[in-house]
mmCIF file of C-alpha atoms in Angstrom:
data_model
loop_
_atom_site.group_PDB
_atom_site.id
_atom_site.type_symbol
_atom_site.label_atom_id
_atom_site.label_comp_id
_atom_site.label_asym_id
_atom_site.label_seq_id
_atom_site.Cartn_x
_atom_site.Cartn_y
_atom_site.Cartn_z
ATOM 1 C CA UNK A 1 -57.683 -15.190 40.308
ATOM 2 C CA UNK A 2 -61.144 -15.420 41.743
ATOM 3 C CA UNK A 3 -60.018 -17.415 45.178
ATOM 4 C CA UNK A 4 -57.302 -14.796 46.147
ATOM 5 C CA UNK A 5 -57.488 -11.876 48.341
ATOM 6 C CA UNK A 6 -57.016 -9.467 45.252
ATOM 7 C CA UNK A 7 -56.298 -6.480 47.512
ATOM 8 C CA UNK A 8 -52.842 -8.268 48.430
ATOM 9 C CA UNK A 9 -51.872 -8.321 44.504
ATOM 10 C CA UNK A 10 -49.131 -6.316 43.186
ATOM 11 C CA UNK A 11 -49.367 -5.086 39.576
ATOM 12 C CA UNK A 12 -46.572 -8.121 38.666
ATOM 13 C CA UNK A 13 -48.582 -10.565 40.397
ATOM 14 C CA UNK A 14 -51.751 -9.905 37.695
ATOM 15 C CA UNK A 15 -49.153 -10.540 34.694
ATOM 16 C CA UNK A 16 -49.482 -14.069 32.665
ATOM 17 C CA UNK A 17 -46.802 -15.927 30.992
ATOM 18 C CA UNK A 18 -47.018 -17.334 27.281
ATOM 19 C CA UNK A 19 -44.244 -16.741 25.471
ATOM 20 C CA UNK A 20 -44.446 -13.344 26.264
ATOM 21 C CA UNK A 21 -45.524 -11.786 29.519
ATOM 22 C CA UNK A 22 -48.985 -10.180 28.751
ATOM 23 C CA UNK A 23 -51.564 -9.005 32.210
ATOM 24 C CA UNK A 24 -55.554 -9.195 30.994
ATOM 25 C CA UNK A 25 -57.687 -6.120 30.386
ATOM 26 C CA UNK A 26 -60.574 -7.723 32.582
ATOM 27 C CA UNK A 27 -58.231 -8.483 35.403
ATOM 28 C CA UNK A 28 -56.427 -4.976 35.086
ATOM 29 C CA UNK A 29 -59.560 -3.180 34.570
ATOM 30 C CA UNK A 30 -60.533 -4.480 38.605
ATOM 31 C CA UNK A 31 -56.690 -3.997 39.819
ATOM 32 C CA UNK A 32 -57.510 -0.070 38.986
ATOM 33 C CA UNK A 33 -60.873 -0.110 40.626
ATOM 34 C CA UNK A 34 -63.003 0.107 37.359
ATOM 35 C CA UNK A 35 -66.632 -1.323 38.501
ATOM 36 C CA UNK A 36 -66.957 -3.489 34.667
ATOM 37 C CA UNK A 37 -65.061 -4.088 31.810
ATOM 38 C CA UNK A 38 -66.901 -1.509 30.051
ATOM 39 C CA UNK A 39 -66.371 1.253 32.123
ATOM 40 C CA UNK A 40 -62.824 0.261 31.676
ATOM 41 C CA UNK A 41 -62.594 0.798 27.431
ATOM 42 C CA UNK A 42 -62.651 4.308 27.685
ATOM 43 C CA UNK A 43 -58.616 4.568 29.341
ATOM 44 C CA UNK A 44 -57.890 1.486 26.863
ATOM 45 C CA UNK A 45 -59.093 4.029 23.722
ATOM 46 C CA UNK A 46 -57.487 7.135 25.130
ATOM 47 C CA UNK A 47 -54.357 4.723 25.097
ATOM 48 C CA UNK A 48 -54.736 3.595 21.673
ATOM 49 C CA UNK A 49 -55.123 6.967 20.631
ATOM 50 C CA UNK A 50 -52.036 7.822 22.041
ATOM 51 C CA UNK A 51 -50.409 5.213 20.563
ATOM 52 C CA UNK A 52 -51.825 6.270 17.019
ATOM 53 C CA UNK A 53 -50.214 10.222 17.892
ATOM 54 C CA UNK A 54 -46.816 8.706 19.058
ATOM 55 C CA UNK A 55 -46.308 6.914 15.066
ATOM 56 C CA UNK A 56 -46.220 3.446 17.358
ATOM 57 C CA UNK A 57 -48.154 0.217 15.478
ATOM 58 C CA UNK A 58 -50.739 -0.803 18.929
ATOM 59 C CA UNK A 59 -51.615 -4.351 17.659
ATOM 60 C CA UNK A 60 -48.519 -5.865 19.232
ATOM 61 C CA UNK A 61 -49.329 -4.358 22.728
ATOM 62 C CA UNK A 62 -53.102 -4.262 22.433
ATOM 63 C CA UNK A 63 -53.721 -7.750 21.274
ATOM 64 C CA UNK A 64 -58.001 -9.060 21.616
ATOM 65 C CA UNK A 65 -59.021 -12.245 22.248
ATOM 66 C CA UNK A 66 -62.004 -14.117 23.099
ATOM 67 C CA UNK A 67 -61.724 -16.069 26.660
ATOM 68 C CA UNK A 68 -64.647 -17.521 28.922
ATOM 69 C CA UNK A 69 -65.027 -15.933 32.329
ATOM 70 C CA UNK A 70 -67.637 -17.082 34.480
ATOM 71 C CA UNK A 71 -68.997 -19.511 31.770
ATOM 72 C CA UNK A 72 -69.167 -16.339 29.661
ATOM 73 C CA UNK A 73 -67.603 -15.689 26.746
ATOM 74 C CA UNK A 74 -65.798 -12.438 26.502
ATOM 75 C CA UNK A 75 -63.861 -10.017 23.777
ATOM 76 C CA UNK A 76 -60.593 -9.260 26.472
ATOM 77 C CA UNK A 77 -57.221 -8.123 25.767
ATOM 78 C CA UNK A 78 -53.410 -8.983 26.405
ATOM 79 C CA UNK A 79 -51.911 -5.623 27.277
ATOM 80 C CA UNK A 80 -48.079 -5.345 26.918
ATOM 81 C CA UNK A 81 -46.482 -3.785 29.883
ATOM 82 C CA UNK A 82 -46.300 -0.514 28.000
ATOM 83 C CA UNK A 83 -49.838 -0.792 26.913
ATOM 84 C CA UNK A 84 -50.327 -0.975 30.846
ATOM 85 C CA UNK A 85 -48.449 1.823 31.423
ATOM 86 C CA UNK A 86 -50.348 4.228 28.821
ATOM 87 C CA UNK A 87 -53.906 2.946 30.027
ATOM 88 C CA UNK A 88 -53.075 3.707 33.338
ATOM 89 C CA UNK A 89 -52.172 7.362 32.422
ATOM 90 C CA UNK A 90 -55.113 7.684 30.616
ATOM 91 C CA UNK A 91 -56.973 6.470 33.800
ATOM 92 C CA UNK A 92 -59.270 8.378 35.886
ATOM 93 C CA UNK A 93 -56.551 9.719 38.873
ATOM 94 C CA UNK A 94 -59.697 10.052 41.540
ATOM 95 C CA UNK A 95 -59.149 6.790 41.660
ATOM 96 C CA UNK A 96 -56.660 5.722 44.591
ATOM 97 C CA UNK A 97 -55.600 2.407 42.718
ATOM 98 C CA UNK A 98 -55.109 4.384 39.468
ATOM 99 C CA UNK A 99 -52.859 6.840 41.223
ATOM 100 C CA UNK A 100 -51.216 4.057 43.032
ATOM 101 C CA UNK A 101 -50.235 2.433 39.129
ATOM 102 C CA UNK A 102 -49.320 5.794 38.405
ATOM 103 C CA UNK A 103 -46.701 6.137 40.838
ATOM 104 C CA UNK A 104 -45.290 2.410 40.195
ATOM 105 C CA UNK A 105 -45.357 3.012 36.232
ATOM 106 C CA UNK A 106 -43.403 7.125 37.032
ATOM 107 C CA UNK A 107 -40.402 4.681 39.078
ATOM 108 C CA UNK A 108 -40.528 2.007 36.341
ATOM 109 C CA UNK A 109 -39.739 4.860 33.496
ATOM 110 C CA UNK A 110 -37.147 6.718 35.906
ATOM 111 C CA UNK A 111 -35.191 3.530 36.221
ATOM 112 C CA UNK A 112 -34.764 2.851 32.441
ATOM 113 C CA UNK A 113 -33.978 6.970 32.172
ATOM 114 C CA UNK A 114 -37.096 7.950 30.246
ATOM 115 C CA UNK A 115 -38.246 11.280 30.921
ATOM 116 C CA UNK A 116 -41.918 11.155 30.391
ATOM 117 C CA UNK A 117 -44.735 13.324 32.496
ATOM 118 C CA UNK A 118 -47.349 10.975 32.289
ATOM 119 C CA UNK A 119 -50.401 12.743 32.207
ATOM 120 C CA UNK A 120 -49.542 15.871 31.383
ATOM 121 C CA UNK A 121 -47.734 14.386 28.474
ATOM 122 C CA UNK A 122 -51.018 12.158 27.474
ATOM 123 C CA UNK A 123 -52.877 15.350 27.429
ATOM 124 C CA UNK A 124 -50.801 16.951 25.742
ATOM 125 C CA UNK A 125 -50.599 14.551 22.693
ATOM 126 C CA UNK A 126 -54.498 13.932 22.504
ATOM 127 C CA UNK A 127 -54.964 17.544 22.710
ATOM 128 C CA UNK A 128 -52.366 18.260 19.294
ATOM 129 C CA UNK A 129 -54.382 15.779 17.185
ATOM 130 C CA UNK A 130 -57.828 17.172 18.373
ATOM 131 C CA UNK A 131 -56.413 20.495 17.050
ATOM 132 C CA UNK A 132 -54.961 18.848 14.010
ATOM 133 C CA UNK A 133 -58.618 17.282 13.032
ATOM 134 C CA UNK A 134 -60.129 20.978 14.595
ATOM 135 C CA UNK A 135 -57.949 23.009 11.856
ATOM 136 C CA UNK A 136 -59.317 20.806 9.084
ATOM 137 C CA UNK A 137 -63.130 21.714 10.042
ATOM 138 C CA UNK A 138 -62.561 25.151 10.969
ATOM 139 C CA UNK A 139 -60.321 25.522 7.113
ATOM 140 C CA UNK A 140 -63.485 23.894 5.136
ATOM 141 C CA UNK A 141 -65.688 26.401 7.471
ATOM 142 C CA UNK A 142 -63.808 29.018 6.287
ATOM 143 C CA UNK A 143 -63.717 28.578 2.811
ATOM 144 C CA UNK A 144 -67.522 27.950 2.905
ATOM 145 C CA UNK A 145 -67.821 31.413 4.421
ATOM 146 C CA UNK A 146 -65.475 32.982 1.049
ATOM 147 C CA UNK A 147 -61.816 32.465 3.291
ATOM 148 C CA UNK A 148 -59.643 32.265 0.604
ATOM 149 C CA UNK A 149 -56.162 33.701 2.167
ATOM 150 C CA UNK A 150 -56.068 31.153 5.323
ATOM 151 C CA UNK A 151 -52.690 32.941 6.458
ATOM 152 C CA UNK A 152 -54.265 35.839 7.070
ATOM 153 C CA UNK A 153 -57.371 34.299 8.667
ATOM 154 C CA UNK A 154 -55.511 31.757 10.515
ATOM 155 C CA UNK A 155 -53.293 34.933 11.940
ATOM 156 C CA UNK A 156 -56.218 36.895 12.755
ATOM 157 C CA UNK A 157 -56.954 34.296 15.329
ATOM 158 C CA UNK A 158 -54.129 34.399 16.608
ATOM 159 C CA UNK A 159 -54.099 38.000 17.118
ATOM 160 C CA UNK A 160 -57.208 38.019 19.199
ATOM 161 C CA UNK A 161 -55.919 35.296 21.483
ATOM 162 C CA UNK A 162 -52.504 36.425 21.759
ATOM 163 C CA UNK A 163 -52.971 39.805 20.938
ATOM 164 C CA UNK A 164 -49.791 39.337 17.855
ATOM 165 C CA UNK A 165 -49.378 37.429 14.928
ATOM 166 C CA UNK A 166 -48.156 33.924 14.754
ATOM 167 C CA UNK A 167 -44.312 34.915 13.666
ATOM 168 C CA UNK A 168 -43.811 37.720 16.569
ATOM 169 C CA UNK A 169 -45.892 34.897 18.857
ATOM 170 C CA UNK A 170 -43.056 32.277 18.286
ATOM 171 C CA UNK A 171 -39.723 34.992 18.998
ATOM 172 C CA UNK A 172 -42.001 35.834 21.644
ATOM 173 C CA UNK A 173 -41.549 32.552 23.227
ATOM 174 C CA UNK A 174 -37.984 31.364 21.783
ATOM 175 C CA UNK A 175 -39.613 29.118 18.898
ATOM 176 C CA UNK A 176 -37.631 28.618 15.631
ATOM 177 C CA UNK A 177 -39.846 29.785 12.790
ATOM 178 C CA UNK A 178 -39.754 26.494 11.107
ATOM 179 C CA UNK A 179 -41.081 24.440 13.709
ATOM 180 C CA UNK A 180 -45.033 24.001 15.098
ATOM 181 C CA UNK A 181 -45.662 25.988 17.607
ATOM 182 C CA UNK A 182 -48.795 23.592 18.875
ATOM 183 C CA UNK A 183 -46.104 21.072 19.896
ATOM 184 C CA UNK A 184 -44.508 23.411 22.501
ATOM 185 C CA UNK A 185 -47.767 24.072 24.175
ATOM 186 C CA UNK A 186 -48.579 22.957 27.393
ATOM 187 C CA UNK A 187 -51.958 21.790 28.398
ATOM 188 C CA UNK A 188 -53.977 24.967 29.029
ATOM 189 C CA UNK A 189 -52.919 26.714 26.087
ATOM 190 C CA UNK A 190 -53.071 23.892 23.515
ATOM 191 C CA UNK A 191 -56.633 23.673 25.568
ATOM 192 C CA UNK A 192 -57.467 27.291 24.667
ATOM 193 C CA UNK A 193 -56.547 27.122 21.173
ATOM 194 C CA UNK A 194 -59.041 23.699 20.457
ATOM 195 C CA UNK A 195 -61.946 25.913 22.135
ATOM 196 C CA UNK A 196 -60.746 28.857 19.642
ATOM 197 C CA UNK A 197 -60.584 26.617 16.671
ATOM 198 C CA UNK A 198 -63.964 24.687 17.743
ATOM 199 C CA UNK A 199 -65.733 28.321 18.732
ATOM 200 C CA UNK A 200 -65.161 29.805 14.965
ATOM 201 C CA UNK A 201 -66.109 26.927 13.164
ATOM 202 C CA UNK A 202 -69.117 26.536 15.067
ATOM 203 C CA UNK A 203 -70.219 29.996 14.682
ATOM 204 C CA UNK A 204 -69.218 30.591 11.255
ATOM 205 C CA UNK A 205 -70.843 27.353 10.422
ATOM 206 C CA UNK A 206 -74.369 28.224 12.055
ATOM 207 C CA UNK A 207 -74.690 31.747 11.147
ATOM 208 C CA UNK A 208 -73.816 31.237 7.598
ATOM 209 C CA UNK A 209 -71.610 34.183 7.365
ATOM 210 C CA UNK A 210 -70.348 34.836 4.351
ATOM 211 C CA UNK A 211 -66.861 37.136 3.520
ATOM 212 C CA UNK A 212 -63.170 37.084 4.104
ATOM 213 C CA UNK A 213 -63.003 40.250 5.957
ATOM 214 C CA UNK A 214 -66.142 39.360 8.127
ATOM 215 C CA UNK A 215 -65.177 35.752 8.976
ATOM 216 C CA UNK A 216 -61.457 36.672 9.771
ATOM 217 C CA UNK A 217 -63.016 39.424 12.398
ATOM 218 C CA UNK A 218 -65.376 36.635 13.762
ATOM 219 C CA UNK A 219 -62.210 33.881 14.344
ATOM 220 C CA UNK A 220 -60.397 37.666 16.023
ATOM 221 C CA UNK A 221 -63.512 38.638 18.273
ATOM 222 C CA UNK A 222 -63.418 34.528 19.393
ATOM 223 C CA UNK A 223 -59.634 34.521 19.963
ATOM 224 C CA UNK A 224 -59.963 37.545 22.129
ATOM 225 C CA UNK A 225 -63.106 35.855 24.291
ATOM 226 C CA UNK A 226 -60.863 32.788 24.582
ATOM 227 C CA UNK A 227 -58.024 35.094 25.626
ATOM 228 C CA UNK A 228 -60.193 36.444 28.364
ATOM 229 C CA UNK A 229 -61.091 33.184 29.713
ATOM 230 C CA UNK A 230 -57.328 32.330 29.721
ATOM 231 C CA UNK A 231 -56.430 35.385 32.388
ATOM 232 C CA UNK A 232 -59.292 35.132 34.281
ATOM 233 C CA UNK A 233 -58.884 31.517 35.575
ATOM 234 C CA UNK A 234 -55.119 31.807 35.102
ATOM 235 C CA UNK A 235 -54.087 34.925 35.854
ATOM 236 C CA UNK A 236 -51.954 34.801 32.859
ATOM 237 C CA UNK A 237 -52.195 36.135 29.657
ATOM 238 C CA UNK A 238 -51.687 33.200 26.739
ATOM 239 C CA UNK A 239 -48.195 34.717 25.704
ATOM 240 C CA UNK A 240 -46.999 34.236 28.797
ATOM 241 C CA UNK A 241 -47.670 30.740 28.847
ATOM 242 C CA UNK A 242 -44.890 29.374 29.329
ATOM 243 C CA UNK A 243 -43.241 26.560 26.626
ATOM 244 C CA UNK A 244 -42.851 23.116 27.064
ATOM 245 C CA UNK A 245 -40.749 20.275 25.828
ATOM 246 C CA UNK A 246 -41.250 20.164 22.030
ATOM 247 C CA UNK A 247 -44.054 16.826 21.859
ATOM 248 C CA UNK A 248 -41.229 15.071 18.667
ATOM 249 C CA UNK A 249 -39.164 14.543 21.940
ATOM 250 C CA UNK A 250 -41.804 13.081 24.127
ATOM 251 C CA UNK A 251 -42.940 11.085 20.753
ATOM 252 C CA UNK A 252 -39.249 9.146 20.852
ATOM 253 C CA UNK A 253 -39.142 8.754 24.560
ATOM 254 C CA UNK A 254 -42.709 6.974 24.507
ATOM 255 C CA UNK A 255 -41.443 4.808 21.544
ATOM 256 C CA UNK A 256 -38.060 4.190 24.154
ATOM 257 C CA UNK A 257 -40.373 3.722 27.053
ATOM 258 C CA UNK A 258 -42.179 1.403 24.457
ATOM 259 C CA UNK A 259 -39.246 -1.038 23.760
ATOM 260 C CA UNK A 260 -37.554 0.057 27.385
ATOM 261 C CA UNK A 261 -40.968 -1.246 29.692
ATOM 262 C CA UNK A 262 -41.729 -4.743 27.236
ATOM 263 C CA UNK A 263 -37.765 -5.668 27.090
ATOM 264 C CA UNK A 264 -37.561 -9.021 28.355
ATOM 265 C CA UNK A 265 -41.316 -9.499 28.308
ATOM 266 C CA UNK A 266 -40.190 -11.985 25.591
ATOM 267 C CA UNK A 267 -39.361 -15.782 26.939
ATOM 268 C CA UNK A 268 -35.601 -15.890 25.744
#
């Protein structure tokens, strides 16, 4: 593409044929206004990490491959339309051509009837498994500090961020008792709970505190700074944040989006 005006390109107009209909990391790494490749592998990771959450195998939509450019041989990689779609919410938005994919990608999903929130719902996903690998440090913390019933630690958390236990927490909100309540949180809270989780790990860890009783009232005391933090910039307190769609639903509309967006990309 290097002797057309690439500012007259639509996002179709990048995409190759071969068999399937593919569009180059390289080439859609300059439509978003990424100054190198590099720069560029950060959105492509925070994709394939989102990929990983959603249960969806990546290796037929992220597929690398080594191609000269310039006389220079490069690692690229064929991105499925979907894959295109998830890198670009994972994009930096202070980007005009980033928000510009955004906005063609938000039609493309509304026209096959996929409700998806883009970022928000990107966020939201990444966030829930950097809690899920937070809980398993902050649990191994714990025990090295004596934590032997986790409920009740686990709870005492709670109680400082939310001011109640976990089980009044979820009639609080309208949460069945049997499901996570992580995967109704929206972006701030799941947000505040990762800094609670990372917070009393850290500080149990480095001030070798040893004790059930004393390390549940440190993972409290943090829960209630955390809580603080929450109504200050918010103006809300975290119980009153409100719910959001459960994240199992936005798991099966990504994996719809998924065979919705690459439909037909397949030379019939």
């Amino acid at each position: 593409m290097s002797d057309i005006d690439k500012s007259t390109l639509s996002f179709e107009d990048y995409g190759h044929e071969n068999g399937i209909r593919y569009w180059w990391a390289s080439e859609y790494a300059q439509m978003l206004g990424y100054a190198s490749f590099d720069s560029f592998r950060k959105p492509i990771n925070k994709a394939i990490q989102a990929f990983m959450a959603t249960g969806l195998e990546h290796f037929e939509d992220f597929r690398y491959e080594m191609r000269i450019i310039d006389d220079k041989r490069i690692q690229d990689i064929k991105l499925s339309r979907f894959a295109c779609y998830m890198v670009a919410m994972n994009s930096d938005t202070k980007k005009p051509a980033v928000a510009k994919a955004q906005i063609y990608f938000a039609d493309q999903v509304e026209k096959i009837n996929v409700l998806l929130e883009g970022n928000n719902d990107m966020d939201r996903l990444l966030t829930r498994e950097e809690i899920k690998e937070g809980q398993k440090a902050l649990a191994s913390a714990a025990k090295d500090a004596g934590v032997k019933n986790f409920g009740f630690f686990h709870d005492a958390g709670y109680r400082g961020l939310y001011n109640m236990g976990v089980k009044d927490l979820k009639r609080r909100k309208g949460i069945s008792q049997n499901h996570d309540h992580f995967d109704y949180m929206g972006r701030t809270e799941l947000a505040a709970n990762l800094f609670r989780i990372t917070l009393t790990e850290e500080k149990l860890k480095n001030t070798g505190i040893q004790g059930e009783r004393t390390a549940m009232g440190v993972h409290k005391n943090v829960g209630k700074q955390v809580r603080k933090m929450v109504v200050d910039n918010t103006g809300v307190s975290p119980e009153n944040l409100r719910p959001e769609r459960r994240l199992n639903e936005v798991k099966k509309e990504l994996k719809r989006a998924n065979k919705a967006l690459n439909k037909g990309g397949k030379k019939k």
